[in-house]
């Protein structure tokens, strides 16, 4: 397989009620890529006709850009899944795009060749905050980590990654768990790490635009203990339909152990030819895990700086319900 300037790929962009100014800037940054052999597939999670007409006007009828729409709204996780389900077999690579960032012109040209040595390659972003384009961070600081650490805390932002087309044969359909932790890029990253590997570049390849409409922010302020409790209570109300202690415990579990277990169990079932370290990587989080393996993986990852303290504490908060579930299975 050739990953060079002649290789054809798909850019999968998930759109939902976009800020039209930011959306236009992102579309033009894609249109102006120095690697021009692509089709941009835009999945409209509602508002199909409006988005289709806008894209046509802004880009002068550029035939590389195609908008598909659906009657039912699935949210960003399901919308990205629908987008990549449309990727044709002839595509060599797939890139993911948000609707409100800005790619640097050589992003694709720079990153595509790295797919010769890995299933997925990810770059860095400069984080800017609207309305003044204030630079919040010069780089997102992502890095390559072992599979267990990657399962514990994601190091791959979807809008910063490209992957081989055949990764979708493993990744689709996306696994499901009704929690905010359920994200497409985390799943694709562990799929890639389990098979052909992940390469994380130090190169900054785009601006990540931070604004009030972000589903998941890239950089945010630290929450106080009370703030974290309040946030957990809000999530319990949203995902469990209750603000009670049991609902909060279950929410804390699904934010940590629950989502990782769903991914690890899916990998155990689906992966046929695994990369070195696969069994050791998923063992701390799959169903039937031992606490020795789990605690060791989390503590070592914390010491190495491969997971943040906030992520480690999420697992601490999720542990009581995980203990309860393990006790029931005995």
PDB file of C-alpha atoms in Angstrom:
ATOM      1  CA  UNK A   1       0.000   0.000   0.000  1.00  0.00           C
ATOM      2  CA  UNK A   2       1.366   3.408  -0.985  1.00  0.00           C
ATOM      3  CA  UNK A   3       0.973   6.372   1.361  1.00  0.00           C
ATOM      4  CA  UNK A   4       2.288   9.239  -0.742  1.00  0.00           C
ATOM      5  CA  UNK A   5       1.106  12.367  -2.559  1.00  0.00           C
ATOM      6  CA  UNK A   6      -0.867  10.286  -5.032  1.00  0.00           C
ATOM      7  CA  UNK A   7      -2.852   8.313  -2.431  1.00  0.00           C
ATOM      8  CA  UNK A   8      -6.598   8.922  -2.270  1.00  0.00           C
ATOM      9  CA  UNK A   9      -8.367   9.362   1.026  1.00  0.00           C
ATOM     10  CA  UNK A  10     -11.536  10.495   2.734  1.00  0.00           C
ATOM     11  CA  UNK A  11     -11.904  13.367   5.165  1.00  0.00           C
ATOM     12  CA  UNK A  12     -14.895  12.580   7.382  1.00  0.00           C
ATOM     13  CA  UNK A  13     -16.388  15.743   8.860  1.00  0.00           C
ATOM     14  CA  UNK A  14     -19.248  15.609  11.372  1.00  0.00           C
ATOM     15  CA  UNK A  15     -21.470  18.701  11.250  1.00  0.00           C
ATOM     16  CA  UNK A  16     -24.255  19.874  13.546  1.00  0.00           C
ATOM     17  CA  UNK A  17     -25.589  23.428  13.788  1.00  0.00           C
ATOM     18  CA  UNK A  18     -22.195  24.894  12.893  1.00  0.00           C
ATOM     19  CA  UNK A  19     -20.999  28.405  13.573  1.00  0.00           C
ATOM     20  CA  UNK A  20     -21.046  29.482   9.935  1.00  0.00           C
ATOM     21  CA  UNK A  21     -17.970  31.700  10.145  1.00  0.00           C
ATOM     22  CA  UNK A  22     -15.856  28.984  11.761  1.00  0.00           C
ATOM     23  CA  UNK A  23     -17.316  26.338   9.461  1.00  0.00           C
ATOM     24  CA  UNK A  24     -16.366  28.362   6.389  1.00  0.00           C
ATOM     25  CA  UNK A  25     -12.814  28.808   7.675  1.00  0.00           C
ATOM     26  CA  UNK A  26     -12.464  25.081   8.299  1.00  0.00           C
ATOM     27  CA  UNK A  27     -13.848  24.161   4.883  1.00  0.00           C
ATOM     28  CA  UNK A  28     -11.409  26.505   3.165  1.00  0.00           C
ATOM     29  CA  UNK A  29      -8.481  25.169   5.193  1.00  0.00           C
ATOM     30  CA  UNK A  30      -9.362  21.693   3.922  1.00  0.00           C
ATOM     31  CA  UNK A  31      -9.912  22.901   0.362  1.00  0.00           C
ATOM     32  CA  UNK A  32      -6.446  24.512   0.385  1.00  0.00           C
ATOM     33  CA  UNK A  33      -4.533  21.403   1.455  1.00  0.00           C
ATOM     34  CA  UNK A  34      -1.339  20.816  -0.515  1.00  0.00           C
ATOM     35  CA  UNK A  35      -2.358  17.137  -0.744  1.00  0.00           C
ATOM     36  CA  UNK A  36      -5.388  17.516  -2.984  1.00  0.00           C
ATOM     37  CA  UNK A  37      -6.377  13.910  -3.744  1.00  0.00           C
ATOM     38  CA  UNK A  38      -9.270  13.514  -1.323  1.00  0.00           C
ATOM     39  CA  UNK A  39     -13.018  13.632  -0.937  1.00  0.00           C
ATOM     40  CA  UNK A  40     -14.467  15.443   2.071  1.00  0.00           C
ATOM     41  CA  UNK A  41     -17.551  13.613   3.279  1.00  0.00           C
ATOM     42  CA  UNK A  42     -19.662  15.859   5.504  1.00  0.00           C
ATOM     43  CA  UNK A  43     -22.241  14.073   7.645  1.00  0.00           C
ATOM     44  CA  UNK A  44     -25.003  16.492   8.654  1.00  0.00           C
ATOM     45  CA  UNK A  45     -26.611  15.459  11.932  1.00  0.00           C
ATOM     46  CA  UNK A  46     -29.689  17.534  11.076  1.00  0.00           C
ATOM     47  CA  UNK A  47     -30.031  20.615   8.860  1.00  0.00           C
ATOM     48  CA  UNK A  48     -28.914  18.760   5.742  1.00  0.00           C
ATOM     49  CA  UNK A  49     -30.222  21.191   3.106  1.00  0.00           C
ATOM     50  CA  UNK A  50     -28.856  24.260   4.882  1.00  0.00           C
ATOM     51  CA  UNK A  51     -25.413  22.704   5.321  1.00  0.00           C
ATOM     52  CA  UNK A  52     -25.336  21.350   1.758  1.00  0.00           C
ATOM     53  CA  UNK A  53     -26.235  24.716   0.250  1.00  0.00           C
ATOM     54  CA  UNK A  54     -23.735  26.545   2.437  1.00  0.00           C
ATOM     55  CA  UNK A  55     -20.890  24.215   1.449  1.00  0.00           C
ATOM     56  CA  UNK A  56     -21.727  24.612  -2.238  1.00  0.00           C
ATOM     57  CA  UNK A  57     -21.790  28.419  -2.007  1.00  0.00           C
ATOM     58  CA  UNK A  58     -18.631  28.759   0.058  1.00  0.00           C
ATOM     59  CA  UNK A  59     -16.500  26.382  -2.003  1.00  0.00           C
ATOM     60  CA  UNK A  60     -17.735  27.253  -5.455  1.00  0.00           C
ATOM     61  CA  UNK A  61     -19.174  23.838  -6.149  1.00  0.00           C
ATOM     62  CA  UNK A  62     -15.902  21.989  -5.396  1.00  0.00           C
ATOM     63  CA  UNK A  63     -16.901  18.414  -6.253  1.00  0.00           C
ATOM     64  CA  UNK A  64     -14.505  16.943  -3.689  1.00  0.00           C
ATOM     65  CA  UNK A  65     -16.938  18.029  -0.954  1.00  0.00           C
ATOM     66  CA  UNK A  66     -20.095  15.965  -0.514  1.00  0.00           C
ATOM     67  CA  UNK A  67     -22.774  16.406   2.151  1.00  0.00           C
ATOM     68  CA  UNK A  68     -24.908  13.500   3.342  1.00  0.00           C
ATOM     69  CA  UNK A  69     -27.834  13.939   5.716  1.00  0.00           C
ATOM     70  CA  UNK A  70     -30.079  11.851   7.936  1.00  0.00           C
ATOM     71  CA  UNK A  71     -33.497  12.308   9.484  1.00  0.00           C
ATOM     72  CA  UNK A  72     -32.538  11.136  12.970  1.00  0.00           C
ATOM     73  CA  UNK A  73     -29.977  12.897  15.150  1.00  0.00           C
ATOM     74  CA  UNK A  74     -27.405  10.649  16.842  1.00  0.00           C
ATOM     75  CA  UNK A  75     -25.009  13.101  18.503  1.00  0.00           C
ATOM     76  CA  UNK A  76     -21.314  13.483  17.653  1.00  0.00           C
ATOM     77  CA  UNK A  77     -20.348   9.857  18.462  1.00  0.00           C
ATOM     78  CA  UNK A  78     -23.018   8.350  16.240  1.00  0.00           C
ATOM     79  CA  UNK A  79     -22.547  11.020  13.589  1.00  0.00           C
ATOM     80  CA  UNK A  80     -18.844  10.228  13.210  1.00  0.00           C
ATOM     81  CA  UNK A  81     -19.735   6.557  12.991  1.00  0.00           C
ATOM     82  CA  UNK A  82     -22.209   7.285  10.191  1.00  0.00           C
ATOM     83  CA  UNK A  83     -19.588   9.376   8.420  1.00  0.00           C
ATOM     84  CA  UNK A  84     -16.915   6.673   8.398  1.00  0.00           C
ATOM     85  CA  UNK A  85     -19.491   4.056   7.402  1.00  0.00           C
ATOM     86  CA  UNK A  86     -19.694   5.946   4.086  1.00  0.00           C
ATOM     87  CA  UNK A  87     -15.959   5.594   3.361  1.00  0.00           C
ATOM     88  CA  UNK A  88     -15.476   3.682   0.072  1.00  0.00           C
ATOM     89  CA  UNK A  89     -13.189   0.678  -0.257  1.00  0.00           C
ATOM     90  CA  UNK A  90     -10.943   2.526  -2.714  1.00  0.00           C
ATOM     91  CA  UNK A  91      -9.837   5.005  -0.031  1.00  0.00           C
ATOM     92  CA  UNK A  92      -6.316   4.392   1.281  1.00  0.00           C
ATOM     93  CA  UNK A  93      -6.575   6.614   4.336  1.00  0.00           C
ATOM     94  CA  UNK A  94      -9.189   8.417   6.433  1.00  0.00           C
ATOM     95  CA  UNK A  95      -8.880  11.727   8.266  1.00  0.00           C
ATOM     96  CA  UNK A  96     -11.379  13.046  10.802  1.00  0.00           C
ATOM     97  CA  UNK A  97     -12.401  16.683  10.978  1.00  0.00           C
ATOM     98  CA  UNK A  98     -14.359  18.845  13.361  1.00  0.00           C
ATOM     99  CA  UNK A  99     -16.491  21.635  11.939  1.00  0.00           C
ATOM    100  CA  UNK A 100     -14.809  24.582  13.632  1.00  0.00           C
ATOM    101  CA  UNK A 101     -11.008  24.213  13.574  1.00  0.00           C
ATOM    102  CA  UNK A 102      -8.457  25.369  10.994  1.00  0.00           C
ATOM    103  CA  UNK A 103      -5.980  23.011   9.334  1.00  0.00           C
ATOM    104  CA  UNK A 104      -2.532  24.175   8.274  1.00  0.00           C
ATOM    105  CA  UNK A 105      -2.047  23.771   4.501  1.00  0.00           C
ATOM    106  CA  UNK A 106       0.523  20.949   4.660  1.00  0.00           C
ATOM    107  CA  UNK A 107      -1.277  18.855   7.306  1.00  0.00           C
ATOM    108  CA  UNK A 108      -2.213  15.950   5.023  1.00  0.00           C
ATOM    109  CA  UNK A 109       1.027  16.075   3.042  1.00  0.00           C
ATOM    110  CA  UNK A 110       3.039  15.878   6.259  1.00  0.00           C
ATOM    111  CA  UNK A 111       1.079  13.135   8.004  1.00  0.00           C
ATOM    112  CA  UNK A 112       0.075  10.647   5.298  1.00  0.00           C
ATOM    113  CA  UNK A 113       3.573   9.132   4.777  1.00  0.00           C
ATOM    114  CA  UNK A 114       3.716   8.078   8.443  1.00  0.00           C
ATOM    115  CA  UNK A 115       0.881   5.621   7.787  1.00  0.00           C
ATOM    116  CA  UNK A 116       3.462   3.364   6.139  1.00  0.00           C
ATOM    117  CA  UNK A 117       4.621   2.445   9.642  1.00  0.00           C
ATOM    118  CA  UNK A 118       1.474   2.669  11.771  1.00  0.00           C
ATOM    119  CA  UNK A 119      -2.285   2.152  11.594  1.00  0.00           C
ATOM    120  CA  UNK A 120      -2.921   5.639  12.927  1.00  0.00           C
ATOM    121  CA  UNK A 121      -0.885   8.836  13.080  1.00  0.00           C
ATOM    122  CA  UNK A 122      -1.775  11.851  15.202  1.00  0.00           C
ATOM    123  CA  UNK A 123      -0.364  15.355  15.397  1.00  0.00           C
ATOM    124  CA  UNK A 124      -0.600  18.303  17.758  1.00  0.00           C
ATOM    125  CA  UNK A 125      -2.709  21.455  17.692  1.00  0.00           C
ATOM    126  CA  UNK A 126      -2.272  24.997  18.820  1.00  0.00           C
ATOM    127  CA  UNK A 127      -5.233  25.803  21.070  1.00  0.00           C
ATOM    128  CA  UNK A 128      -6.853  29.196  20.557  1.00  0.00           C
ATOM    129  CA  UNK A 129      -9.821  30.696  22.347  1.00  0.00           C
ATOM    130  CA  UNK A 130     -12.480  32.888  20.811  1.00  0.00           C
ATOM    131  CA  UNK A 131     -13.446  35.653  20.378  1.00  0.00           C
ATOM    132  CA  UNK A 132      -9.915  37.117  20.327  1.00  0.00           C
ATOM    133  CA  UNK A 133      -7.945  34.100  19.039  1.00  0.00           C
ATOM    134  CA  UNK A 134      -6.036  34.075  22.301  1.00  0.00           C
ATOM    135  CA  UNK A 135      -3.391  31.331  22.279  1.00  0.00           C
ATOM    136  CA  UNK A 136      -4.233  29.090  25.215  1.00  0.00           C
ATOM    137  CA  UNK A 137      -1.528  26.540  24.455  1.00  0.00           C
ATOM    138  CA  UNK A 138       1.122  26.297  21.748  1.00  0.00           C
ATOM    139  CA  UNK A 139       0.690  22.513  21.593  1.00  0.00           C
ATOM    140  CA  UNK A 140      -1.721  19.867  22.852  1.00  0.00           C
ATOM    141  CA  UNK A 141       1.233  17.820  24.122  1.00  0.00           C
ATOM    142  CA  UNK A 142      -0.039  14.398  23.081  1.00  0.00           C
ATOM    143  CA  UNK A 143       2.417  11.489  23.253  1.00  0.00           C
ATOM    144  CA  UNK A 144       2.804   7.803  22.470  1.00  0.00           C
ATOM    145  CA  UNK A 145       1.959   5.487  25.382  1.00  0.00           C
ATOM    146  CA  UNK A 146       1.437   1.773  25.994  1.00  0.00           C
ATOM    147  CA  UNK A 147      -1.955   0.197  25.314  1.00  0.00           C
ATOM    148  CA  UNK A 148      -3.004  -0.002  28.978  1.00  0.00           C
ATOM    149  CA  UNK A 149      -2.228   3.697  29.491  1.00  0.00           C
ATOM    150  CA  UNK A 150      -4.015   4.591  26.241  1.00  0.00           C
ATOM    151  CA  UNK A 151      -7.090   2.686  27.395  1.00  0.00           C
ATOM    152  CA  UNK A 152      -6.960   4.555  30.699  1.00  0.00           C
ATOM    153  CA  UNK A 153      -6.607   8.007  29.105  1.00  0.00           C
ATOM    154  CA  UNK A 154      -6.908   8.912  25.457  1.00  0.00           C
ATOM    155  CA  UNK A 155      -3.929  10.548  23.746  1.00  0.00           C
ATOM    156  CA  UNK A 156      -5.548  10.892  20.312  1.00  0.00           C
ATOM    157  CA  UNK A 157      -7.827  13.763  19.337  1.00  0.00           C
ATOM    158  CA  UNK A 158      -9.972  12.791  16.360  1.00  0.00           C
ATOM    159  CA  UNK A 159      -9.452  16.016  14.439  1.00  0.00           C
ATOM    160  CA  UNK A 160      -5.673  15.526  14.706  1.00  0.00           C
ATOM    161  CA  UNK A 161      -5.480  11.993  13.350  1.00  0.00           C
ATOM    162  CA  UNK A 162      -5.319  10.026  10.108  1.00  0.00           C
ATOM    163  CA  UNK A 163      -5.640   6.270   9.899  1.00  0.00           C
ATOM    164  CA  UNK A 164      -5.505   3.450   7.391  1.00  0.00           C
ATOM    165  CA  UNK A 165      -8.800   2.614   5.720  1.00  0.00           C
ATOM    166  CA  UNK A 166      -8.649  -1.022   6.861  1.00  0.00           C
ATOM    167  CA  UNK A 167      -8.811   0.049  10.523  1.00  0.00           C
ATOM    168  CA  UNK A 168     -12.552   0.526   9.976  1.00  0.00           C
ATOM    169  CA  UNK A 169     -12.921  -3.225   9.374  1.00  0.00           C
ATOM    170  CA  UNK A 170     -12.047  -3.657  13.043  1.00  0.00           C
ATOM    171  CA  UNK A 171     -13.610  -0.519  14.485  1.00  0.00           C
ATOM    172  CA  UNK A 172     -17.102  -0.737  12.971  1.00  0.00           C
ATOM    173  CA  UNK A 173     -19.632  -0.889  14.449  1.00  0.00           C
ATOM    174  CA  UNK A 174     -18.590   1.396  17.306  1.00  0.00           C
ATOM    175  CA  UNK A 175     -19.201  -0.100  20.776  1.00  0.00           C
ATOM    176  CA  UNK A 176     -21.813   1.576  22.941  1.00  0.00           C
ATOM    177  CA  UNK A 177     -22.121   2.866  26.500  1.00  0.00           C
ATOM    178  CA  UNK A 178     -24.357   5.775  27.436  1.00  0.00           C
ATOM    179  CA  UNK A 179     -21.715   8.028  28.988  1.00  0.00           C
ATOM    180  CA  UNK A 180     -19.857  11.204  28.097  1.00  0.00           C
ATOM    181  CA  UNK A 181     -16.626   9.156  28.088  1.00  0.00           C
ATOM    182  CA  UNK A 182     -17.823   7.305  24.976  1.00  0.00           C
ATOM    183  CA  UNK A 183     -15.822   8.993  22.211  1.00  0.00           C
ATOM    184  CA  UNK A 184     -14.925   7.871  18.703  1.00  0.00           C
ATOM    185  CA  UNK A 185     -11.279   8.908  18.724  1.00  0.00           C
ATOM    186  CA  UNK A 186     -10.503   6.945  21.896  1.00  0.00           C
ATOM    187  CA  UNK A 187     -11.991   3.815  20.349  1.00  0.00           C
ATOM    188  CA  UNK A 188     -10.142   4.253  17.049  1.00  0.00           C
ATOM    189  CA  UNK A 189      -6.879   4.878  18.911  1.00  0.00           C
ATOM    190  CA  UNK A 190      -7.030   1.657  20.949  1.00  0.00           C
ATOM    191  CA  UNK A 191      -8.049  -0.279  17.824  1.00  0.00           C
ATOM    192  CA  UNK A 192      -4.952   1.031  16.061  1.00  0.00           C
ATOM    193  CA  UNK A 193      -2.669   0.425  19.048  1.00  0.00           C
ATOM    194  CA  UNK A 194      -3.935  -3.157  19.291  1.00  0.00           C
ATOM    195  CA  UNK A 195      -3.027  -3.940  15.682  1.00  0.00           C
ATOM    196  CA  UNK A 196      -0.720  -1.804  13.530  1.00  0.00           C
ATOM    197  CA  UNK A 197       0.380   0.774  16.093  1.00  0.00           C
ATOM    198  CA  UNK A 198      -0.021   4.508  16.745  1.00  0.00           C
ATOM    199  CA  UNK A 199       2.495   7.228  15.895  1.00  0.00           C
ATOM    200  CA  UNK A 200       2.142  10.580  17.661  1.00  0.00           C
ATOM    201  CA  UNK A 201       4.024  13.429  16.006  1.00  0.00           C
ATOM    202  CA  UNK A 202       5.339  16.551  17.708  1.00  0.00           C
ATOM    203  CA  UNK A 203       4.316  18.649  14.713  1.00  0.00           C
ATOM    204  CA  UNK A 204       1.538  21.221  15.210  1.00  0.00           C
ATOM    205  CA  UNK A 205      -0.763  20.674  12.224  1.00  0.00           C
ATOM    206  CA  UNK A 206      -3.767  22.889  12.948  1.00  0.00           C
ATOM    207  CA  UNK A 207      -5.492  25.311  15.281  1.00  0.00           C
ATOM    208  CA  UNK A 208      -7.995  23.834  17.715  1.00  0.00           C
ATOM    209  CA  UNK A 209     -10.632  26.488  18.319  1.00  0.00           C
ATOM    210  CA  UNK A 210     -11.941  26.599  21.888  1.00  0.00           C
ATOM    211  CA  UNK A 211     -15.398  28.140  22.268  1.00  0.00           C
ATOM    212  CA  UNK A 212     -18.653  27.765  24.169  1.00  0.00           C
ATOM    213  CA  UNK A 213     -20.098  25.284  21.672  1.00  0.00           C
ATOM    214  CA  UNK A 214     -17.410  22.613  22.026  1.00  0.00           C
ATOM    215  CA  UNK A 215     -18.815  19.205  22.956  1.00  0.00           C
ATOM    216  CA  UNK A 216     -15.557  18.319  24.693  1.00  0.00           C
ATOM    217  CA  UNK A 217     -13.049  21.062  25.445  1.00  0.00           C
ATOM    218  CA  UNK A 218      -9.348  20.616  24.796  1.00  0.00           C
ATOM    219  CA  UNK A 219      -8.131  22.784  27.624  1.00  0.00           C
ATOM    220  CA  UNK A 220     -10.203  23.697  30.631  1.00  0.00           C
ATOM    221  CA  UNK A 221      -9.769  25.041  34.103  1.00  0.00           C
ATOM    222  CA  UNK A 222      -9.259  22.767  37.079  1.00  0.00           C
ATOM    223  CA  UNK A 223     -12.382  21.991  39.035  1.00  0.00           C
ATOM    224  CA  UNK A 224     -12.482  22.235  42.789  1.00  0.00           C
ATOM    225  CA  UNK A 225     -13.640  19.227  44.774  1.00  0.00           C
ATOM    226  CA  UNK A 226     -17.071  20.829  45.026  1.00  0.00           C
ATOM    227  CA  UNK A 227     -17.030  21.624  41.314  1.00  0.00           C
ATOM    228  CA  UNK A 228     -16.174  18.010  40.464  1.00  0.00           C
ATOM    229  CA  UNK A 229     -18.977  16.772  42.723  1.00  0.00           C
ATOM    230  CA  UNK A 230     -21.434  19.158  41.089  1.00  0.00           C
ATOM    231  CA  UNK A 231     -20.358  18.056  37.614  1.00  0.00           C
ATOM    232  CA  UNK A 232     -20.729  14.382  38.543  1.00  0.00           C
ATOM    233  CA  UNK A 233     -24.203  15.069  39.936  1.00  0.00           C
ATOM    234  CA  UNK A 234     -25.207  16.801  36.696  1.00  0.00           C
ATOM    235  CA  UNK A 235     -23.976  13.854  34.632  1.00  0.00           C
ATOM    236  CA  UNK A 236     -25.877  11.441  36.891  1.00  0.00           C
ATOM    237  CA  UNK A 237     -29.056  13.374  36.233  1.00  0.00           C
ATOM    238  CA  UNK A 238     -28.441  13.356  32.492  1.00  0.00           C
ATOM    239  CA  UNK A 239     -27.333   9.746  32.007  1.00  0.00           C
ATOM    240  CA  UNK A 240     -29.007   7.943  34.935  1.00  0.00           C
ATOM    241  CA  UNK A 241     -32.128  10.064  35.375  1.00  0.00           C
ATOM    242  CA  UNK A 242     -31.395  10.545  39.066  1.00  0.00           C
ATOM    243  CA  UNK A 243     -29.232  12.750  41.302  1.00  0.00           C
ATOM    244  CA  UNK A 244     -29.068  10.187  44.105  1.00  0.00           C
ATOM    245  CA  UNK A 245     -25.905   8.582  45.568  1.00  0.00           C
ATOM    246  CA  UNK A 246     -26.347   5.294  43.684  1.00  0.00           C
ATOM    247  CA  UNK A 247     -26.786   7.116  40.380  1.00  0.00           C
ATOM    248  CA  UNK A 248     -23.647   9.146  41.068  1.00  0.00           C
ATOM    249  CA  UNK A 249     -21.656   6.013  41.899  1.00  0.00           C
ATOM    250  CA  UNK A 250     -22.832   4.357  38.706  1.00  0.00           C
ATOM    251  CA  UNK A 251     -21.993   7.466  36.677  1.00  0.00           C
ATOM    252  CA  UNK A 252     -18.490   7.608  38.185  1.00  0.00           C
ATOM    253  CA  UNK A 253     -18.059   3.954  37.261  1.00  0.00           C
ATOM    254  CA  UNK A 254     -19.175   4.407  33.663  1.00  0.00           C
ATOM    255  CA  UNK A 255     -16.880   7.417  33.272  1.00  0.00           C
ATOM    256  CA  UNK A 256     -13.925   5.237  34.232  1.00  0.00           C
ATOM    257  CA  UNK A 257     -14.127   1.442  34.356  1.00  0.00           C
ATOM    258  CA  UNK A 258     -17.345   1.146  32.360  1.00  0.00           C
ATOM    259  CA  UNK A 259     -16.199   2.679  29.076  1.00  0.00           C
ATOM    260  CA  UNK A 260     -12.752   1.072  29.256  1.00  0.00           C
ATOM    261  CA  UNK A 261     -14.326  -2.327  29.890  1.00  0.00           C
ATOM    262  CA  UNK A 262     -16.619  -1.930  26.878  1.00  0.00           C
ATOM    263  CA  UNK A 263     -13.611  -1.147  24.675  1.00  0.00           C
ATOM    264  CA  UNK A 264     -11.366  -3.865  26.120  1.00  0.00           C
ATOM    265  CA  UNK A 265     -14.054  -6.549  25.786  1.00  0.00           C
ATOM    266  CA  UNK A 266     -14.763  -5.494  22.198  1.00  0.00           C
ATOM    267  CA  UNK A 267     -11.056  -5.666  21.369  1.00  0.00           C
ATOM    268  CA  UNK A 268     -10.787  -9.125  22.931  1.00  0.00           C
ATOM    269  CA  UNK A 269     -13.614 -10.331  20.694  1.00  0.00           C
ATOM    270  CA  UNK A 270     -12.635  -8.583  17.461  1.00  0.00           C
ATOM    271  CA  UNK A 271      -8.831  -8.533  17.237  1.00  0.00           C
ATOM    272  CA  UNK A 272      -7.553 -11.581  15.365  1.00  0.00           C
ATOM    273  CA  UNK A 273      -3.913 -10.609  14.749  1.00  0.00           C
ATOM    274  CA  UNK A 274      -2.727  -8.523  17.669  1.00  0.00           C
ATOM    275  CA  UNK A 275       0.272  -6.279  18.147  1.00  0.00           C
ATOM    276  CA  UNK A 276       2.881  -7.216  20.805  1.00  0.00           C
ATOM    277  CA  UNK A 277       1.667  -6.440  24.316  1.00  0.00           C
ATOM    278  CA  UNK A 278      -2.013  -6.736  23.413  1.00  0.00           C
ATOM    279  CA  UNK A 279      -3.009  -9.211  26.139  1.00  0.00           C
ATOM    280  CA  UNK A 280      -1.149  -7.307  28.845  1.00  0.00           C
ATOM    281  CA  UNK A 281      -2.590  -4.043  27.575  1.00  0.00           C
ATOM    282  CA  UNK A 282      -6.284  -4.900  27.804  1.00  0.00           C
ATOM    283  CA  UNK A 283      -6.073  -7.209  30.854  1.00  0.00           C
ATOM    284  CA  UNK A 284      -6.336  -4.404  33.480  1.00  0.00           C
ATOM    285  CA  UNK A 285      -9.680  -3.210  32.116  1.00  0.00           C
ATOM    286  CA  UNK A 286     -11.542  -6.119  30.507  1.00  0.00           C
ATOM    287  CA  UNK A 287     -14.273  -8.091  32.261  1.00  0.00           C
ATOM    288  CA  UNK A 288     -12.735 -10.424  34.786  1.00  0.00           C
ATOM    289  CA  UNK A 289      -9.709  -8.178  35.369  1.00  0.00           C
ATOM    290  CA  UNK A 290      -7.733  -8.639  38.556  1.00  0.00           C
ATOM    291  CA  UNK A 291      -7.298  -5.705  40.863  1.00  0.00           C
ATOM    292  CA  UNK A 292      -3.545  -6.351  41.002  1.00  0.00           C
ATOM    293  CA  UNK A 293      -3.220  -5.798  37.248  1.00  0.00           C
ATOM    294  CA  UNK A 294      -5.536  -2.792  37.259  1.00  0.00           C
ATOM    295  CA  UNK A 295      -3.908  -0.967  40.177  1.00  0.00           C
ATOM    296  CA  UNK A 296      -0.438  -1.675  38.823  1.00  0.00           C
ATOM    297  CA  UNK A 297      -1.302  -0.340  35.371  1.00  0.00           C
ATOM    298  CA  UNK A 298      -2.895   2.844  36.718  1.00  0.00           C
ATOM    299  CA  UNK A 299      -0.158   3.607  39.256  1.00  0.00           C
ATOM    300  CA  UNK A 300       2.662   3.033  36.761  1.00  0.00           C
ATOM    301  CA  UNK A 301       0.909   5.156  34.135  1.00  0.00           C
ATOM    302  CA  UNK A 302       0.440   7.934  36.701  1.00  0.00           C
ATOM    303  CA  UNK A 303       4.109   7.802  37.715  1.00  0.00           C
ATOM    304  CA  UNK A 304       5.235   7.956  34.071  1.00  0.00           C
ATOM    305  CA  UNK A 305       2.944  10.897  33.392  1.00  0.00           C
ATOM    306  CA  UNK A 306       0.964   8.839  30.871  1.00  0.00           C
ATOM    307  CA  UNK A 307      -2.304   9.551  32.678  1.00  0.00           C
ATOM    308  CA  UNK A 308      -3.253  12.728  34.499  1.00  0.00           C
ATOM    309  CA  UNK A 309      -4.038  12.786  38.204  1.00  0.00           C
ATOM    310  CA  UNK A 310      -7.638  13.772  37.363  1.00  0.00           C
ATOM    311  CA  UNK A 311      -8.005  10.608  35.268  1.00  0.00           C
ATOM    312  CA  UNK A 312      -6.517   8.481  38.047  1.00  0.00           C
ATOM    313  CA  UNK A 313      -9.014   9.977  40.510  1.00  0.00           C
ATOM    314  CA  UNK A 314     -11.887   9.151  38.148  1.00  0.00           C
ATOM    315  CA  UNK A 315     -10.936   5.499  38.498  1.00  0.00           C
ATOM    316  CA  UNK A 316     -10.755   5.877  42.278  1.00  0.00           C
ATOM    317  CA  UNK A 317     -14.304   7.285  42.222  1.00  0.00           C
ATOM    318  CA  UNK A 318     -15.471   4.467  39.952  1.00  0.00           C
ATOM    319  CA  UNK A 319     -13.890   1.677  41.999  1.00  0.00           C
ATOM    320  CA  UNK A 320     -16.721   1.151  44.567  1.00  0.00           C
ATOM    321  CA  UNK A 321     -19.296   0.313  41.909  1.00  0.00           C
ATOM    322  CA  UNK A 322     -16.777  -1.853  40.060  1.00  0.00           C
ATOM    323  CA  UNK A 323     -16.166  -3.791  43.297  1.00  0.00           C
ATOM    324  CA  UNK A 324     -19.919  -4.194  43.692  1.00  0.00           C
ATOM    325  CA  UNK A 325     -20.254  -5.554  40.142  1.00  0.00           C
ATOM    326  CA  UNK A 326     -17.342  -7.960  40.568  1.00  0.00           C
ATOM    327  CA  UNK A 327     -18.833  -9.191  43.832  1.00  0.00           C
ATOM    328  CA  UNK A 328     -22.164  -9.924  42.138  1.00  0.00           C
ATOM    329  CA  UNK A 329     -20.447 -11.980  39.411  1.00  0.00           C
ATOM    330  CA  UNK A 330     -18.895 -14.350  41.913  1.00  0.00           C
TER     331      UNK A 330
END
